């Protein structure tokens, strides 16, 4: 008699299965000192039985690419907590080679990628986080986040900080971005625009938070990361300041909890 093969179905993890790392740090009478350290940070008794989900934020006022990421981190925190996890927000550094290009500062640019990856891995590993969200929005912190995700191989989702909205000079309809400023520098050097004309473009080209508004490094990498399945569908095309980006950040926190529940890891 021919036997019919049974279809295998994915088994959801139990509450204990979802805490492979945090349980080691927090469970049992001997780990009471560790729990005591977390009560003042906002933990409640019930939180110690939830998976810890880190929120790696690259917030900084160094560059407009990252100046809003603290807000997105809080959205991811809320999403992870609502799903059933316990989120912990932490920060890493960022630099802007878009600002420092042409100076000695560029010697630090590529190095910063490794510092970012190392720092995220350090916090996630040291604090026994079960999974995490990594939020980046500039040329070096985005690959830095991804390097950490690949190394740690714990359930993780990347959130792109989003693109800058276009700027414009008051009373004019032409849209501006960072490339408009480079073009204005060339026009100024050829005496095609005045000092005031250059300053008008310089002061209006970047109106707020987000990564450079075009298919430059950040937006291209965001598209690649989404294509790899490491960020949520549609998230690479959202503006930094938009309801969609806040929603994406919340859903990323919830997605990590779901990955823990289903046992999905980046290298699977």
Coordinates of C-alpha atoms in Angstrom, one line a residue, residues 2-10:
X2 CA 1.3 3.4 -1.0
X3 CA 1.8 5.7 2.0
X4 CA 0.9 9.4 1.8
X5 CA 3.7 11.6 3.1
X6 CA 2.6 13.9 5.8
X7 CA 3.2 17.6 5.1
X8 CA 5.4 19.2 7.6
X9 CA 4.2 22.4 9.2
X10 CA 6.2 25.0 11.1

